[in-house]
Amino acid sequence: MVTTWTIPSNTPSTTLTIRQLLSHQSGIIDPPNSFLPYQKRWGYPTVEQLFLGKTEYCREPIIRQENQVGRFHYADANFCLIEKLIEGVTGKSFTLLMEEKVLQPLGMACSTYEVTYGKNISQGHDRNGATVKEKYPHYPYPAASGLWSTSKDISKLMIELMDAIVGDSKLGLSPLTINEMFTSQGGCEWLGLGCFLGSTSNGFELSSLGWGVGFQSLLALYPQKKEGIIILTNTELGIHQMDGLIGEIYRAFIGKE
């Protein structure tokens, strides 16, 4: 548990749950122009520094807003808090724990939180096809946006989720845990725990979108059909994934014009 630090709030006595953090209904909202890519001159921030607005990555204090609890606001800060909680409970760094508990057991050998520039890593590009200034932008918030991976490795994670539903998890996940992940949260039918939910011609859908400097992605999982789609691109078109090539591929996959 987090015992050395209190989350800033305009109502400190209000309970904050992991369920709220995972579904982005905690009342926490990322300030504009925050959670920027890593810059060597800025170093690596702590969660406390981020929330206090003491770094160049986030110049404004982040405060839990009571009147926004229960409303959806996608926020990297939610997962920074989850990371801190995990580290407090286990006494290990988040990245080490992920390596031990997820990446190694699933054989995700091409997935890492430790970036080795230029070695089997794609450079990011802008909408005009030019390499972005950072070339290999990465973010100093591992739980929120720190994983580098491949479509093959992510497919192993998706297969694990489908196997867990029927009690065949390599990670020891129970069907009950996975069903919680796939269950609508806070009365919002399209919000799961750490994912989005929906219904398509392929049946029930679990999905997630990724967007950063020079990169965009999408994954969608269809447990009832035991199939899914993973689209990773090293180009940022400047428009929502569904309005570009990723959206066209996705719609072709689910058979929707």
Short mmCIF file of N, CA and C in Angstrom, two decimals, residues 59-162:
data_model
loop_
_atom_site.label_atom_id
_atom_site.label_comp_id
_atom_site.label_asym_id
_atom_site.label_seq_id
_atom_site.Cartn_x
_atom_site.Cartn_y
_atom_site.Cartn_z
N ARG A 59 3.65 20.40 -15.48
CA ARG A 59 3.96 21.65 -14.78
C ARG A 59 2.87 22.10 -13.82
N GLU A 60 1.70 21.44 -13.88
CA GLU A 60 0.60 21.81 -12.99
C GLU A 60 0.32 20.68 -12.01
N PRO A 61 -0.05 21.01 -10.78
CA PRO A 61 -0.42 19.96 -9.81
C PRO A 61 -1.62 19.16 -10.32
N ILE A 62 -1.61 17.86 -10.06
CA ILE A 62 -2.72 16.99 -10.43
C ILE A 62 -3.53 16.72 -9.18
N ILE A 63 -4.79 17.12 -9.20
CA ILE A 63 -5.66 16.98 -8.02
C ILE A 63 -6.89 16.16 -8.39
N ARG A 64 -7.22 15.22 -7.56
CA ARG A 64 -8.44 14.46 -7.77
C ARG A 64 -9.65 15.36 -7.55
N GLN A 65 -10.49 15.46 -8.56
CA GLN A 65 -11.64 16.36 -8.52
C GLN A 65 -12.90 15.57 -8.16
N GLU A 66 -13.43 15.83 -6.99
CA GLU A 66 -14.55 15.07 -6.46
C GLU A 66 -15.76 15.10 -7.40
N ASN A 67 -16.02 16.25 -8.02
CA ASN A 67 -17.22 16.34 -8.88
C ASN A 67 -17.06 15.61 -10.20
N GLN A 68 -15.87 15.03 -10.45
CA GLN A 68 -15.63 14.27 -11.68
C GLN A 68 -15.52 12.77 -11.42
N VAL A 69 -15.58 12.36 -10.17
CA VAL A 69 -15.52 10.93 -9.85
C VAL A 69 -16.71 10.22 -10.49
N GLY A 70 -16.44 9.11 -11.16
CA GLY A 70 -17.50 8.37 -11.84
C GLY A 70 -17.67 8.75 -13.30
N ARG A 71 -17.00 9.83 -13.71
CA ARG A 71 -17.04 10.24 -15.11
C ARG A 71 -15.74 9.81 -15.80
N PHE A 72 -15.82 9.46 -17.06
CA PHE A 72 -14.65 8.99 -17.79
C PHE A 72 -13.75 10.15 -18.19
N HIS A 73 -12.50 10.08 -17.75
CA HIS A 73 -11.45 11.00 -18.19
C HIS A 73 -10.18 10.17 -18.35
N TYR A 74 -9.78 9.90 -19.58
CA TYR A 74 -8.57 9.10 -19.79
C TYR A 74 -7.38 9.86 -19.23
N ALA A 75 -6.65 9.23 -18.32
CA ALA A 75 -5.55 9.92 -17.66
C ALA A 75 -4.38 8.98 -17.41
N ASP A 76 -3.19 9.36 -17.88
CA ASP A 76 -1.98 8.60 -17.59
C ASP A 76 -1.73 8.56 -16.08
N ALA A 77 -2.15 9.61 -15.39
CA ALA A 77 -1.92 9.69 -13.95
C ALA A 77 -2.54 8.53 -13.20
N ASN A 78 -3.66 8.01 -13.69
CA ASN A 78 -4.31 6.86 -13.03
C ASN A 78 -3.35 5.68 -12.94
N PHE A 79 -2.65 5.41 -14.05
CA PHE A 79 -1.77 4.25 -14.07
C PHE A 79 -0.45 4.52 -13.37
N CYS A 80 -0.08 5.78 -13.24
CA CYS A 80 1.08 6.11 -12.40
C CYS A 80 0.80 5.75 -10.94
N LEU A 81 -0.44 5.98 -10.51
CA LEU A 81 -0.82 5.63 -9.15
C LEU A 81 -0.86 4.12 -8.96
N ILE A 82 -1.36 3.41 -9.97
CA ILE A 82 -1.38 1.94 -9.89
C ILE A 82 0.04 1.40 -9.79
N GLU A 83 0.94 1.99 -10.57
CA GLU A 83 2.35 1.59 -10.53
C GLU A 83 2.92 1.78 -9.13
N LYS A 84 2.65 2.93 -8.53
CA LYS A 84 3.18 3.22 -7.19
C LYS A 84 2.59 2.26 -6.16
N LEU A 85 1.32 1.94 -6.31
CA LEU A 85 0.68 1.01 -5.39
C LEU A 85 1.30 -0.37 -5.48
N ILE A 86 1.51 -0.86 -6.70
CA ILE A 86 2.12 -2.17 -6.91
C ILE A 86 3.51 -2.22 -6.30
N GLU A 87 4.29 -1.17 -6.51
CA GLU A 87 5.64 -1.14 -5.95
C GLU A 87 5.61 -1.09 -4.42
N GLY A 88 4.61 -0.39 -3.87
CA GLY A 88 4.50 -0.31 -2.42
C GLY A 88 4.14 -1.65 -1.81
N VAL A 89 3.28 -2.41 -2.48
CA VAL A 89 2.83 -3.71 -1.96
C VAL A 89 3.92 -4.76 -2.10
N THR A 90 4.62 -4.77 -3.24
CA THR A 90 5.58 -5.84 -3.53
C THR A 90 7.01 -5.52 -3.11
N GLY A 91 7.34 -4.23 -3.00
CA GLY A 91 8.72 -3.86 -2.69
C GLY A 91 9.65 -3.99 -3.88
N LYS A 92 9.08 -4.19 -5.08
CA LYS A 92 9.88 -4.32 -6.30
C LYS A 92 9.47 -3.23 -7.29
N SER A 93 10.38 -2.93 -8.22
CA SER A 93 10.04 -1.95 -9.26
C SER A 93 8.98 -2.54 -10.18
N PHE A 94 8.15 -1.70 -10.73
CA PHE A 94 7.09 -2.15 -11.63
C PHE A 94 7.65 -2.90 -12.82
N THR A 95 8.74 -2.37 -13.40
CA THR A 95 9.29 -3.00 -14.60
C THR A 95 9.85 -4.38 -14.30
N LEU A 96 10.50 -4.54 -13.16
CA LEU A 96 11.04 -5.85 -12.78
C LEU A 96 9.90 -6.83 -12.54
N LEU A 97 8.86 -6.37 -11.88
CA LEU A 97 7.73 -7.24 -11.59
C LEU A 97 7.03 -7.69 -12.88
N MET A 98 6.89 -6.78 -13.82
CA MET A 98 6.28 -7.14 -15.10
C MET A 98 7.12 -8.17 -15.83
N GLU A 99 8.43 -8.01 -15.76
CA GLU A 99 9.34 -8.96 -16.40
C GLU A 99 9.17 -10.35 -15.77
N GLU A 100 9.11 -10.40 -14.44
CA GLU A 100 9.03 -11.67 -13.73
C GLU A 100 7.66 -12.32 -13.85
N LYS A 101 6.60 -11.52 -13.77
CA LYS A 101 5.25 -12.07 -13.66
C LYS A 101 4.49 -12.18 -14.98
N VAL A 102 4.92 -11.42 -15.99
CA VAL A 102 4.15 -11.41 -17.24
C VAL A 102 5.03 -11.74 -18.45
N LEU A 103 6.04 -10.94 -18.70
CA LEU A 103 6.80 -11.07 -19.94
C LEU A 103 7.53 -12.41 -20.04
N GLN A 104 8.24 -12.81 -19.01
CA GLN A 104 8.97 -14.08 -19.04
C GLN A 104 8.04 -15.29 -19.09
N PRO A 105 7.02 -15.37 -18.22
CA PRO A 105 6.14 -16.53 -18.26
C PRO A 105 5.41 -16.71 -19.60
N LEU A 106 5.12 -15.61 -20.28
CA LEU A 106 4.40 -15.70 -21.55
C LEU A 106 5.36 -15.79 -22.74
N GLY A 107 6.66 -15.76 -22.48
CA GLY A 107 7.63 -15.84 -23.57
C GLY A 107 7.65 -14.61 -24.45
N MET A 108 7.38 -13.45 -23.84
CA MET A 108 7.37 -12.19 -24.59
C MET A 108 8.79 -11.61 -24.63
N ALA A 109 9.67 -12.32 -25.33
CA ALA A 109 11.10 -11.98 -25.34
C ALA A 109 11.42 -10.69 -26.07
N CYS A 110 10.52 -10.24 -26.93
CA CYS A 110 10.76 -9.00 -27.69
C CYS A 110 10.05 -7.80 -27.07
N SER A 111 9.60 -7.95 -25.85
CA SER A 111 8.92 -6.86 -25.14
C SER A 111 9.80 -6.36 -24.01
N THR A 112 9.87 -5.06 -23.84
CA THR A 112 10.76 -4.50 -22.83
C THR A 112 10.33 -3.11 -22.40
N TYR A 113 10.75 -2.74 -21.20
CA TYR A 113 10.60 -1.36 -20.72
C TYR A 113 11.93 -0.64 -20.78
N GLU A 114 13.00 -1.37 -21.13
CA GLU A 114 14.34 -0.81 -21.21
C GLU A 114 14.69 -0.59 -22.67
N VAL A 115 14.75 0.64 -23.09
CA VAL A 115 14.95 0.96 -24.50
C VAL A 115 16.43 0.94 -24.86
N THR A 116 16.77 0.13 -25.87
CA THR A 116 18.12 0.13 -26.44
C THR A 116 18.01 0.75 -27.83
N TYR A 117 18.36 2.01 -27.95
CA TYR A 117 18.12 2.75 -29.18
C TYR A 117 18.80 2.13 -30.38
N GLY A 118 18.03 2.04 -31.45
CA GLY A 118 18.57 1.58 -32.72
C GLY A 118 18.69 0.08 -32.85
N LYS A 119 18.39 -0.67 -31.79
CA LYS A 119 18.51 -2.12 -31.83
C LYS A 119 17.12 -2.75 -31.89
N ASN A 120 16.74 -3.15 -33.11
CA ASN A 120 15.45 -3.81 -33.33
C ASN A 120 14.26 -2.97 -32.86
N ILE A 121 14.40 -1.65 -32.93
CA ILE A 121 13.31 -0.76 -32.56
C ILE A 121 13.02 0.19 -33.72
N SER A 122 11.76 0.31 -34.09
CA SER A 122 11.38 1.18 -35.19
C SER A 122 11.41 2.64 -34.75
N GLN A 123 11.85 3.50 -35.64
CA GLN A 123 11.80 4.94 -35.39
C GLN A 123 10.38 5.45 -35.65
N GLY A 124 10.00 6.48 -34.89
CA GLY A 124 8.70 7.09 -35.08
C GLY A 124 8.70 8.08 -36.24
N HIS A 125 7.54 8.26 -36.87
CA HIS A 125 7.41 9.17 -38.01
C HIS A 125 6.18 10.06 -37.86
N ASP A 126 6.22 11.21 -38.50
CA ASP A 126 5.06 12.10 -38.48
C ASP A 126 4.15 11.81 -39.68
N ARG A 127 3.11 12.61 -39.83
CA ARG A 127 2.10 12.36 -40.86
C ARG A 127 2.67 12.51 -42.27
N ASN A 128 3.80 13.19 -42.40
CA ASN A 128 4.42 13.37 -43.72
C ASN A 128 5.49 12.32 -44.02
N GLY A 129 5.67 11.40 -43.11
CA GLY A 129 6.64 10.33 -43.33
C GLY A 129 8.04 10.65 -42.85
N ALA A 130 8.21 11.82 -42.25
CA ALA A 130 9.54 12.21 -41.74
C ALA A 130 9.76 11.64 -40.34
N THR A 131 11.00 11.25 -40.05
CA THR A 131 11.33 10.75 -38.72
C THR A 131 11.12 11.86 -37.69
N VAL A 132 10.45 11.54 -36.60
CA VAL A 132 10.22 12.55 -35.57
C VAL A 132 11.54 12.91 -34.90
N LYS A 133 11.58 14.06 -34.30
CA LYS A 133 12.82 14.60 -33.72
C LYS A 133 13.45 13.62 -32.73
N GLU A 134 12.63 12.98 -31.91
CA GLU A 134 13.16 12.09 -30.88
C GLU A 134 13.60 10.73 -31.44
N LYS A 135 13.18 10.42 -32.68
CA LYS A 135 13.45 9.14 -33.35
C LYS A 135 12.84 7.95 -32.61
N TYR A 136 13.22 7.76 -31.34
CA TYR A 136 12.68 6.65 -30.56
C TYR A 136 12.03 7.20 -29.28
N PRO A 137 10.92 7.92 -29.41
CA PRO A 137 10.32 8.53 -28.22
C PRO A 137 9.89 7.46 -27.22
N HIS A 138 10.23 7.66 -25.96
CA HIS A 138 9.68 6.79 -24.94
C HIS A 138 9.28 7.65 -23.75
N TYR A 139 8.48 7.06 -22.88
CA TYR A 139 7.85 7.83 -21.81
C TYR A 139 8.29 7.28 -20.45
N PRO A 140 8.63 8.17 -19.53
CA PRO A 140 9.14 7.73 -18.22
C PRO A 140 8.03 7.38 -17.22
N TYR A 141 6.97 6.77 -17.72
CA TYR A 141 5.83 6.35 -16.89
C TYR A 141 5.50 4.91 -17.30
N PRO A 142 6.27 3.93 -16.84
CA PRO A 142 6.17 2.56 -17.34
C PRO A 142 4.76 1.98 -17.41
N ALA A 143 3.99 2.09 -16.34
CA ALA A 143 2.66 1.48 -16.33
C ALA A 143 1.71 2.18 -17.27
N ALA A 144 1.91 3.47 -17.49
CA ALA A 144 1.00 4.24 -18.34
C ALA A 144 1.33 4.10 -19.82
N SER A 145 2.62 4.11 -20.16
CA SER A 145 2.97 4.12 -21.59
C SER A 145 4.43 3.76 -21.81
N GLY A 146 4.94 2.77 -21.07
CA GLY A 146 6.36 2.49 -21.17
C GLY A 146 6.77 1.24 -21.90
N LEU A 147 5.81 0.42 -22.35
CA LEU A 147 6.15 -0.87 -22.94
C LEU A 147 6.45 -0.77 -24.43
N TRP A 148 7.58 -1.35 -24.85
CA TRP A 148 7.89 -1.55 -26.27
C TRP A 148 7.63 -3.02 -26.57
N SER A 149 6.91 -3.29 -27.67
CA SER A 149 6.57 -4.68 -27.94
C SER A 149 6.38 -4.90 -29.44
N THR A 150 5.98 -6.10 -29.79
CA THR A 150 5.71 -6.48 -31.18
C THR A 150 4.33 -7.10 -31.25
N SER A 151 3.80 -7.17 -32.46
CA SER A 151 2.47 -7.76 -32.63
C SER A 151 2.47 -9.23 -32.20
N LYS A 152 3.56 -9.95 -32.46
CA LYS A 152 3.63 -11.36 -32.08
C LYS A 152 3.59 -11.51 -30.56
N ASP A 153 4.34 -10.65 -29.86
CA ASP A 153 4.35 -10.73 -28.40
C ASP A 153 2.99 -10.36 -27.82
N ILE A 154 2.38 -9.32 -28.35
CA ILE A 154 1.08 -8.90 -27.83
C ILE A 154 0.03 -9.99 -28.07
N SER A 155 0.19 -10.72 -29.17
CA SER A 155 -0.74 -11.82 -29.43
C SER A 155 -0.65 -12.88 -28.33
N LYS A 156 0.53 -13.07 -27.75
CA LYS A 156 0.68 -14.03 -26.65
C LYS A 156 -0.11 -13.58 -25.43
N LEU A 157 -0.13 -12.27 -25.20
CA LEU A 157 -0.91 -11.74 -24.09
C LEU A 157 -2.41 -11.91 -24.35
N MET A 158 -2.83 -11.67 -25.58
CA MET A 158 -4.24 -11.82 -25.93
C MET A 158 -4.69 -13.28 -25.80
N ILE A 159 -3.83 -14.19 -26.22
CA ILE A 159 -4.14 -15.62 -26.08
C ILE A 159 -4.25 -16.00 -24.61
N GLU A 160 -3.37 -15.41 -23.78
CA GLU A 160 -3.43 -15.66 -22.34
C GLU A 160 -4.77 -15.24 -21.76
N LEU A 161 -5.28 -14.09 -22.18
CA LEU A 161 -6.57 -13.63 -21.69
C LEU A 161 -7.69 -14.58 -22.08
N MET A 162 -7.65 -15.08 -23.31
CA MET A 162 -8.69 -16.01 -23.77
C MET A 162 -8.56 -17.35 -23.04
#
